[in-house]
Amino acid sequence: MTTLTTAPLAPLLDDLFAQSKANSPNWSDFPREELSRLMHSKTEYLDLYGRLKDLWLPVSRETAQLLYMLARGCRARNIVEFGTSFGISTLHLAAALRDNGGGRLITTEFEPSKVAQAREHLKAGGVIDLVEIREGDALKTLSADLPESIDLVLLDGAKALYPEVLSLLESRLRPGALVVADNADYSPEYLERVRSPASGYLSVPFADDVELSMRLG
């Protein structure tokens, strides 16, 4: 029995995944060229995510379970998440911290309405005490007051900012720390960086849309 598979978290997650399925973006509403430009832009991401502020953009259930397993497997105590959204991935990571005996999860989200709802979901799941939600642009919220050693990072915000966010955290990644990047194919600059033999990472694609990297050292 784990925090992830028992009440109150398990039934809450079932409900949240159902809500996400019913309120996901219809990507066909975006012309392909416009969507590609917005996803790859380092300056227009606020426009895109502002237009999606009421819609759910969660990791898949399989990726969410992977996050829990990775955090448990590396006995994570300090986790950083870029892109809280409504808190589905945050709940999985916090559950792992609970089952690891405690820790600190710093997560950041610039959309105030999503921050408010994520906080309520974390309270309902019984893990709010493990989570610090920072509201605002991650390039600012993750620029200070970080743990001395970070065990696991989830990148799931504006894809074009993955390299910049990694740079903010990199000096604090312990040897063996894991970095999970969702939809990393939208950030070729990030993939080129972590896959380079000289990057200091061992990196492999997982499933169709996730890049899993380990900090070497």
XYZ file of N, CA and C in Angstrom:
651
model
N 0.847 -1.193 0.000
C 0.000 0.000 0.000
C 0.890 1.252 0.000
N 0.560 2.205 -0.853
C 1.326 3.434 -0.938
C 0.386 4.631 -0.884
N 0.965 5.810 -0.687
C 0.171 7.037 -0.735
C -0.520 7.179 -2.076
N 0.151 6.754 -3.134
C -0.391 6.904 -4.482
C -1.611 6.028 -4.733
N -1.673 4.875 -4.096
C -2.705 3.890 -4.427
C -3.815 3.777 -3.386
N -3.820 4.658 -2.397
C -4.842 4.625 -1.352
C -5.528 5.987 -1.236
N -6.651 5.999 -0.548
C -7.367 7.251 -0.300
C -6.557 8.115 0.676
N -6.629 9.433 0.520
C -7.524 10.171 -0.380
C -6.964 10.405 -1.792
N -5.695 10.035 -2.020
C -5.064 10.428 -3.273
C -5.551 9.628 -4.475
N -5.688 8.331 -4.338
C -6.055 7.498 -5.489
C -7.385 7.912 -6.128
N -8.478 8.028 -5.351
C -9.742 8.454 -5.985
C -9.678 9.885 -6.515
N -8.915 10.748 -5.859
C -8.757 12.116 -6.352
C -8.104 12.115 -7.728
N -7.052 11.319 -7.899
C -6.365 11.264 -9.182
C -7.266 10.705 -10.281
N -8.068 9.712 -9.948
C -9.015 9.193 -10.937
C -9.939 10.309 -11.425
N -10.411 11.113 -10.497
C -11.299 12.219 -10.847
C -10.573 13.272 -11.675
N -9.339 13.596 -11.298
C -8.593 14.630 -12.016
C -8.234 14.183 -13.430
N -7.858 12.936 -13.598
C -7.571 12.444 -14.943
C -8.835 12.460 -15.804
N -9.975 12.170 -15.204
C -11.238 12.236 -15.952
C -11.537 13.673 -16.366
N -11.309 14.614 -15.458
C -11.515 16.020 -15.801
C -10.574 16.460 -16.903
N -9.328 16.006 -16.835
C -8.352 16.412 -17.846
C -8.730 15.884 -19.220
N -9.277 14.687 -19.256
C -9.696 14.109 -20.536
C -10.840 14.900 -21.143
N -11.709 15.410 -20.291
C -12.874 16.157 -20.772
C -12.559 17.618 -21.088
N -11.407 18.085 -20.647
C -11.067 19.510 -20.808
C -9.676 19.707 -21.382
N -9.305 18.864 -22.333
C -8.003 18.979 -22.992
C -8.117 19.908 -24.193
N -7.015 20.532 -24.608
C -7.056 21.429 -25.773
C -7.393 20.672 -27.049
N -8.087 21.333 -27.922
C -8.302 20.827 -29.275
C -7.236 21.466 -30.161
N -6.147 20.744 -30.342
C -5.006 21.324 -31.045
C -5.331 21.653 -32.496
N -6.403 21.061 -33.027
C -6.779 21.368 -34.400
C -7.304 22.803 -34.536
N -7.618 23.439 -33.396
C -8.045 24.839 -33.435
C -6.888 25.767 -33.778
N -5.663 25.269 -33.624
C -4.486 26.070 -33.922
C -3.939 25.672 -35.295
N -3.765 26.616 -36.202
C -3.060 26.279 -37.436
C -1.685 25.698 -37.109
N -1.278 24.675 -37.852
C -0.058 23.948 -37.523
C 1.155 24.874 -37.417
N 1.304 25.791 -38.350
C 2.469 26.678 -38.331
C 2.437 27.602 -37.114
N 1.246 28.085 -36.765
C 1.129 28.968 -35.605
C 1.463 28.219 -34.322
N 0.947 26.996 -34.174
C 1.226 26.204 -32.982
C 2.712 25.919 -32.860
N 3.335 25.532 -33.957
C 4.769 25.248 -33.927
C 5.563 26.488 -33.533
N 5.178 27.646 -34.069
C 5.881 28.884 -33.738
C 5.739 29.220 -32.257
N 4.535 29.095 -31.732
C 4.299 29.427 -30.330
C 5.013 28.452 -29.396
N 5.020 27.167 -29.738
C 5.648 26.168 -28.884
C 7.159 26.321 -28.862
N 7.732 26.808 -29.963
C 9.185 26.930 -30.040
C 9.690 28.318 -29.632
N 8.777 29.256 -29.405
C 9.178 30.632 -29.130
C 9.592 30.821 -27.677
N 10.662 31.572 -27.480
C 11.109 31.919 -26.125
C 10.472 33.215 -25.632
N 9.651 33.846 -26.465
C 9.040 35.121 -26.089
C 7.513 35.101 -26.137
N 6.913 34.200 -26.911
C 5.470 34.200 -27.082
C 4.762 33.102 -26.302
N 5.480 32.398 -25.444
C 4.866 31.294 -24.703
C 3.773 31.775 -23.751
N 3.905 33.010 -23.235
C 2.872 33.520 -22.332
C 1.543 33.670 -23.058
N 1.603 34.034 -24.338
C 0.378 34.153 -25.128
C -0.274 32.786 -25.289
N 0.516 31.788 -25.648
C -0.039 30.447 -25.850
C -0.662 29.904 -24.580
N 0.096 29.927 -23.491
C -0.413 29.327 -22.261
C -1.519 30.171 -21.627
N -1.533 31.461 -21.921
C -2.644 32.288 -21.482
C -3.938 31.879 -22.169
N -3.840 31.538 -23.441
C -5.011 31.082 -24.187
C -5.476 29.703 -23.724
N -4.592 28.964 -23.071
C -4.928 27.616 -22.608
C -5.166 27.564 -21.097
N -5.340 28.707 -20.464
C -5.330 28.755 -19.007
C -6.454 27.951 -18.356
N -7.559 27.743 -19.057
C -8.675 26.993 -18.481
C -8.666 25.524 -18.888
N -7.678 25.131 -19.673
C -7.621 23.766 -20.182
C -6.538 22.974 -19.461
N -6.668 21.677 -19.485
C -5.752 20.789 -18.775
C -4.635 20.353 -19.701
N -3.408 20.402 -19.183
C -2.232 20.003 -19.956
C -1.377 19.048 -19.124
N -1.966 17.968 -18.629
C -1.218 17.119 -17.702
C -0.308 16.127 -18.427
N 0.614 15.559 -17.682
C 1.335 14.402 -18.183
C 0.339 13.246 -18.317
N 0.703 12.248 -19.095
C -0.146 11.071 -19.211
C -0.132 10.295 -17.901
N -1.104 9.422 -17.730
C -1.140 8.593 -16.522
C 0.126 7.737 -16.424
N 0.610 7.241 -17.569
C 1.825 6.421 -17.555
C 3.040 7.240 -17.146
N 3.146 8.462 -17.673
C 4.269 9.319 -17.287
C 4.173 9.705 -15.819
N 2.968 9.952 -15.346
C 2.776 10.295 -13.936
C 3.244 9.156 -13.031
N 2.902 7.933 -13.396
C 3.340 6.787 -12.604
C 4.852 6.614 -12.685
N 5.413 6.895 -13.856
C 6.875 6.856 -13.998
C 7.536 7.853 -13.047
N 6.970 9.048 -12.945
C 7.524 10.061 -12.044
C 7.550 9.552 -10.609
N 6.436 8.948 -10.190
C 6.391 8.401 -8.831
C 7.473 7.336 -8.653
N 7.601 6.439 -9.616
C 8.566 5.353 -9.512
C 9.998 5.867 -9.490
N 10.292 6.856 -10.336
C 11.643 7.408 -10.367
C 11.984 8.109 -9.054
N 11.025 8.878 -8.544
C 11.271 9.586 -7.285
C 11.452 8.618 -6.123
N 10.666 7.551 -6.115
C 10.836 6.529 -5.083
C 12.172 5.808 -5.262
N 12.486 5.446 -6.514
C 13.680 4.657 -6.778
C 14.970 5.370 -6.428
N 14.995 6.702 -6.623
C 16.211 7.454 -6.294
C 16.142 8.042 -4.893
N 15.112 7.661 -4.150
C 14.919 8.132 -2.773
C 14.981 9.656 -2.691
N 14.270 10.289 -3.592
C 14.301 11.747 -3.687
C 13.834 12.409 -2.399
N 14.526 13.458 -2.049
C 14.140 14.314 -0.933
C 13.866 15.743 -1.386
N 14.530 16.157 -2.469
C 14.348 17.502 -3.010
C 14.025 17.412 -4.495
N 12.845 17.901 -4.865
C 12.358 17.826 -6.234
C 11.962 19.228 -6.691
N 12.242 19.522 -7.963
C 11.814 20.792 -8.558
C 10.990 20.481 -9.799
N 9.844 21.169 -9.917
C 8.946 20.972 -11.055
C 8.707 22.304 -11.754
N 8.881 22.317 -13.058
C 8.585 23.483 -13.886
C 7.272 23.220 -14.607
N 6.198 23.885 -14.156
C 4.885 23.715 -14.770
C 3.933 22.924 -13.901
N 3.305 23.584 -12.949
C 2.383 22.909 -12.029
C 1.085 22.524 -12.710
N 0.534 23.465 -13.513
C -0.792 23.334 -14.109
C -1.804 23.061 -12.992
N -2.643 22.029 -13.124
C -3.641 21.748 -12.100
C -3.139 20.767 -11.037
N -1.877 20.329 -11.156
C -1.255 19.600 -10.060
C -1.233 18.087 -10.161
N -1.549 17.501 -11.302
C -1.555 16.043 -11.389
C -0.152 15.476 -11.196
N 0.823 15.988 -11.927
C 2.195 15.496 -11.750
C 2.723 15.854 -10.365
N 2.338 17.017 -9.869
C 2.761 17.448 -8.535
C 2.284 16.463 -7.473
N 1.067 15.998 -7.600
C 0.522 15.024 -6.651
C 1.319 13.723 -6.667
N 1.705 13.260 -7.844
C 2.490 12.022 -7.928
C 3.865 12.191 -7.287
N 4.494 13.319 -7.551
C 5.819 13.556 -6.977
C 5.738 13.732 -5.461
N 4.725 14.436 -4.994
C 4.559 14.619 -3.553
C 4.256 13.295 -2.863
N 3.490 12.436 -3.525
C 3.210 11.113 -2.959
C 4.494 10.323 -2.779
N 5.397 10.431 -3.741
C 6.683 9.745 -3.620
C 7.489 10.285 -2.445
N 7.482 11.600 -2.270
C 8.186 12.181 -1.116
C 7.598 11.661 0.193
N 6.269 11.606 0.257
C 5.630 11.090 1.470
C 6.094 9.668 1.753
N 6.132 8.840 0.722
C 6.508 7.441 0.910
C 8.011 7.263 1.079
N 8.779 8.291 0.732
C 10.224 8.281 0.996
C 10.553 8.760 2.403
N 9.531 9.217 3.121
C 9.754 9.688 4.481
C 9.756 11.192 4.630
N 9.443 11.908 3.531
C 9.379 13.370 3.603
C 10.329 14.023 2.634
N 10.233 15.344 2.547
C 11.090 16.098 1.643
C 10.431 17.395 1.237
N 10.930 17.984 0.148
C 10.454 19.290 -0.311
C 10.305 19.270 -1.825
N 9.145 19.664 -2.282
C 8.872 19.788 -3.714
C 8.591 21.251 -4.010
N 9.440 21.851 -4.818
C 9.232 23.222 -5.281
C 8.652 23.148 -6.683
N 7.483 23.745 -6.881
C 6.854 23.744 -8.190
C 6.460 25.162 -8.550
N 6.437 25.468 -9.843
C 6.191 26.847 -10.254
C 5.187 26.901 -11.397
N 4.313 27.911 -11.347
C 3.239 28.073 -12.331
C 2.901 29.561 -12.436
N 2.805 30.088 -13.667
C 2.560 31.530 -13.802
C 1.092 31.904 -13.887
N 0.187 30.937 -14.097
C -1.238 31.234 -14.220
C -1.901 31.172 -12.837
N -2.349 32.314 -12.270
C -2.886 32.346 -10.904
C -4.059 31.391 -10.680
N -4.961 31.255 -11.651
C -6.117 30.390 -11.454
C -5.700 28.931 -11.329
N -4.672 28.533 -12.053
C -4.183 27.165 -11.937
C -3.473 26.956 -10.607
N -2.757 27.955 -10.141
C -2.106 27.857 -8.833
C -3.145 27.607 -7.752
N -4.238 28.363 -7.797
C -5.283 28.219 -6.778
C -5.904 26.830 -6.808
N -6.185 26.325 -7.993
C -6.799 25.003 -8.076
C -5.817 23.899 -7.720
N -4.563 24.046 -8.135
C -3.555 23.046 -7.767
C -3.405 22.975 -6.259
N -3.411 24.129 -5.599
C -3.279 24.141 -4.143
C -4.442 23.388 -3.478
N -5.654 23.565 -4.000
C -6.802 22.837 -3.454
C -6.673 21.337 -3.681
N -6.170 20.948 -4.839
C -5.977 19.522 -5.110
C -4.924 18.918 -4.184
N -3.872 19.658 -3.918
C -2.827 19.172 -3.008
C -3.356 19.041 -1.582
N -4.223 19.959 -1.183
C -4.850 19.840 0.131
C -5.748 18.609 0.183
N -6.556 18.422 -0.864
C -7.467 17.280 -0.897
C -6.711 15.960 -0.909
N -5.529 15.959 -1.523
C -4.720 14.752 -1.579
C -3.887 14.501 -0.344
N -3.883 15.455 0.570
C -3.164 15.276 1.827
C -1.657 15.432 1.736
N -1.185 16.184 0.713
C 0.276 16.318 0.545
C 0.733 17.772 0.465
N -0.150 18.709 0.777
C 0.186 20.124 0.649
C 1.374 20.506 1.516
N 1.578 19.801 2.615
C 2.678 20.137 3.523
C 4.051 19.877 2.919
N 4.103 19.119 1.842
C 5.372 18.783 1.199
C 5.703 19.691 0.019
N 4.776 20.582 -0.334
C 4.873 21.316 -1.603
C 4.914 22.822 -1.374
N 5.827 23.466 -2.082
C 5.891 24.929 -2.135
C 5.574 25.351 -3.572
N 4.451 26.041 -3.758
C 4.082 26.518 -5.092
C 4.552 27.962 -5.245
N 5.351 28.197 -6.274
C 5.826 29.544 -6.557
C 5.095 30.078 -7.783
N 4.401 31.179 -7.606
C 3.604 31.754 -8.693
C 4.417 32.780 -9.465
N 4.449 32.629 -10.789
C 5.169 33.573 -11.629
C 5.994 32.886 -12.687
N 6.776 33.680 -13.393
C 7.644 33.180 -14.457
C 8.771 32.361 -13.839
N 8.954 31.141 -14.313
C 9.944 30.240 -13.731
C 11.358 30.792 -13.814
N 11.640 31.614 -14.814
C 12.985 32.184 -14.921
C 13.293 33.109 -13.741
N 12.247 33.545 -13.059
C 12.422 34.347 -11.849
C 12.204 33.502 -10.593
N 11.153 32.697 -10.580
C 10.815 31.961 -9.355
C 11.840 30.874 -9.022
N 12.550 30.390 -10.040
C 13.546 29.342 -9.798
C 14.982 29.878 -9.835
N 15.116 31.178 -9.715
C 16.449 31.784 -9.771
C 17.092 31.930 -8.404
N 16.359 31.600 -7.324
C 16.903 31.770 -5.974
C 16.202 30.827 -5.013
N 16.810 30.661 -3.833
C 16.237 29.855 -2.747
C 15.915 28.448 -3.205
N 16.939 27.775 -3.726
C 16.803 26.385 -4.135
C 17.555 25.486 -3.164
N 17.186 24.210 -3.080
C 17.938 23.284 -2.220
C 19.391 23.181 -2.670
N 20.273 22.907 -1.741
C 21.684 22.737 -2.083
C 21.877 21.562 -3.029
N 21.051 20.544 -2.877
C 21.152 19.350 -3.713
C 19.764 18.955 -4.194
N 19.620 18.805 -5.510
C 18.339 18.432 -6.108
C 18.440 17.002 -6.635
N 17.434 16.201 -6.317
C 17.441 14.789 -6.701
C 16.702 14.510 -8.001
N 15.654 15.291 -8.284
C 14.831 15.021 -9.459
C 14.203 16.320 -9.938
N 14.138 16.474 -11.257
C 13.532 17.650 -11.883
C 12.513 17.173 -12.905
N 11.344 17.830 -12.926
C 10.375 17.629 -13.991
C 10.243 18.931 -14.760
N 10.476 18.872 -16.065
C 10.277 20.006 -16.956
C 8.990 19.773 -17.738
N 7.975 20.596 -17.465
C 6.698 20.422 -18.147
C 5.967 21.750 -18.271
N 6.737 22.822 -18.460
C 6.157 24.129 -18.711
C 6.382 24.512 -20.162
N 6.639 25.785 -20.431
C 6.901 26.247 -21.793
C 8.129 25.532 -22.343
N 7.952 24.801 -23.425
C 8.991 23.891 -23.908
C 10.254 24.619 -24.341
N 10.092 25.808 -24.930
C 11.253 26.547 -25.411
C 12.179 26.997 -24.283
N 11.661 26.996 -23.045
C 12.466 27.449 -21.906
C 13.203 26.312 -21.202
N 13.074 25.097 -21.687
C 13.738 23.978 -21.014
C 15.238 24.213 -20.827
N 15.982 24.679 -21.829
C 17.414 24.895 -21.602
C 17.694 25.937 -20.528
N 16.904 27.015 -20.521
C 17.124 28.074 -19.528
C 16.799 27.599 -18.124
N 15.723 26.851 -17.971
C 15.361 26.349 -16.640
C 16.408 25.341 -16.171
N 16.859 24.473 -17.065
C 17.904 23.527 -16.677
C 19.151 24.265 -16.211
N 19.496 25.349 -16.881
C 20.682 26.115 -16.487
C 20.547 26.685 -15.081
N 19.328 27.087 -14.698
C 19.113 27.608 -13.353
C 19.356 26.542 -12.283
N 19.062 25.291 -12.618
C 19.094 24.215 -11.630
C 20.370 23.377 -11.679
N 21.075 23.444 -12.775
C 22.122 22.462 -13.077
C 23.200 22.360 -12.009
N 23.632 23.483 -11.479
C 24.722 23.449 -10.504
C 24.325 22.743 -9.208
N 23.030 22.560 -9.005
C 22.554 21.924 -7.772
C 22.124 20.466 -7.976
N 22.209 19.988 -9.197
C 21.861 18.592 -9.456
C 22.953 17.682 -8.907
N 22.585 16.792 -8.034
C 23.582 15.868 -7.496
C 23.943 14.827 -8.548
N 25.113 14.216 -8.457
C 25.422 13.113 -9.361
C 24.351 12.022 -9.251
N 23.827 11.599 -10.381
C 22.749 10.623 -10.390
C 21.366 11.235 -10.383
N 21.272 12.560 -10.262
C 19.970 13.223 -10.294
C 19.291 12.972 -11.637
N 17.967 12.890 -11.613
C 17.191 12.593 -12.814
C 16.445 13.836 -13.279
N 16.404 14.020 -14.598
C 15.655 15.119 -15.207
C 14.678 14.516 -16.203
N 13.396 14.766 -15.994
C 12.348 14.263 -16.882
C 11.778 15.456 -17.634
N 11.841 15.411 -18.963
C 11.327 16.498 -19.801
C 10.163 15.982 -20.630
N 8.967 16.502 -20.353
C 7.781 16.080 -21.094
C 7.677 16.883 -22.389
N 7.234 16.233 -23.454
C 7.112 16.883 -24.770
C 8.416 17.549 -25.201
N 9.520 16.880 -24.919
C 10.832 17.454 -25.191
C 11.103 17.632 -26.680
N 10.325 16.981 -27.531
C 10.527 17.128 -28.967
C 10.238 18.552 -29.437
N 9.531 19.342 -28.616
C 9.297 20.737 -28.947
C 10.484 21.628 -28.559
N 11.527 21.039 -27.973
C 12.700 21.807 -27.596
C 13.959 21.125 -28.130
N 14.203 21.229 -29.428
C 15.386 20.591 -30.006
C 16.684 21.089 -29.391
N 16.706 22.339 -28.960
C 17.899 22.872 -28.299
C 18.189 22.107 -27.013
N 17.134 21.808 -26.267
C 17.301 21.031 -25.031
C 17.788 19.623 -25.335
N 17.177 18.974 -26.316
C 17.574 17.603 -26.652
C 19.016 17.548 -27.119
N 19.414 18.504 -27.925
C 20.809 18.535 -28.381
C 21.763 18.674 -27.198
N 21.358 19.460 -26.242
C 22.222 19.687 -25.072
C 22.380 18.433 -24.224
N 21.279 17.813 -23.820
C 21.393 16.691 -22.884
C 21.888 15.417 -23.570
N 21.757 15.331 -24.887
C 22.215 14.143 -25.601
C 23.666 14.231 -26.048
N 24.251 15.412 -25.920
C 25.650 15.574 -26.314
C 26.555 14.774 -25.379
N 27.538 14.034 -25.928
C 28.451 13.251 -25.074
C 29.201 14.109 -24.063
N 29.347 15.393 -24.368
C 30.091 16.280 -23.467
C 29.194 17.035 -22.498
N 27.922 16.708 -22.470
C 26.965 17.501 -21.700
C 26.996 17.234 -20.205
N 27.504 16.062 -19.827
C 27.433 15.686 -18.413
C 26.176 14.933 -18.069
N 25.435 14.482 -19.107
C 24.215 13.715 -18.891
C 24.260 12.416 -19.699
N 23.565 11.442 -19.202
C 23.204 10.269 -19.982
C 21.713 10.403 -20.236
N 21.301 10.408 -21.514
C 19.928 10.779 -21.825
C 19.343 9.849 -22.868
N 18.092 9.440 -22.640
C 17.401 8.557 -23.574
C 15.941 8.994 -23.699
N 15.341 8.801 -24.884
C 13.901 9.052 -25.019
C 13.116 7.941 -24.355
N 11.964 8.324 -23.774
C 11.080 7.349 -23.140
C 9.702 7.530 -23.748
N 9.110 6.421 -24.214
C 7.826 6.479 -24.911
C 7.959 7.418 -26.107
N 6.912 8.165 -26.421
C 6.937 9.017 -27.615
C 7.294 10.456 -27.333
N 7.183 10.892 -26.084
C 7.262 12.328 -25.848
C 8.008 12.733 -24.584
N 8.763 11.821 -23.999
C 9.472 12.114 -22.758
C 10.958 11.844 -22.940
N 11.778 12.744 -22.439
C 13.230 12.531 -22.420
C 13.653 12.346 -20.957
N 14.352 11.254 -20.687
C 14.828 10.954 -19.342
C 16.341 11.074 -19.326
N 16.845 11.958 -18.478
C 18.276 12.221 -18.409
C 18.782 12.034 -16.988
N 20.020 11.567 -16.876
C 20.666 11.419 -15.578
C 21.918 12.264 -15.556
N 22.092 13.029 -14.494
C 23.281 13.848 -14.306
C 24.453 12.969 -13.922
N 25.516 13.052 -14.670
C 26.701 12.266 -14.397
C 27.626 13.014 -13.445
N 28.557 12.288 -12.856
C 29.517 12.953 -11.960
C 29.997 12.016 -10.890
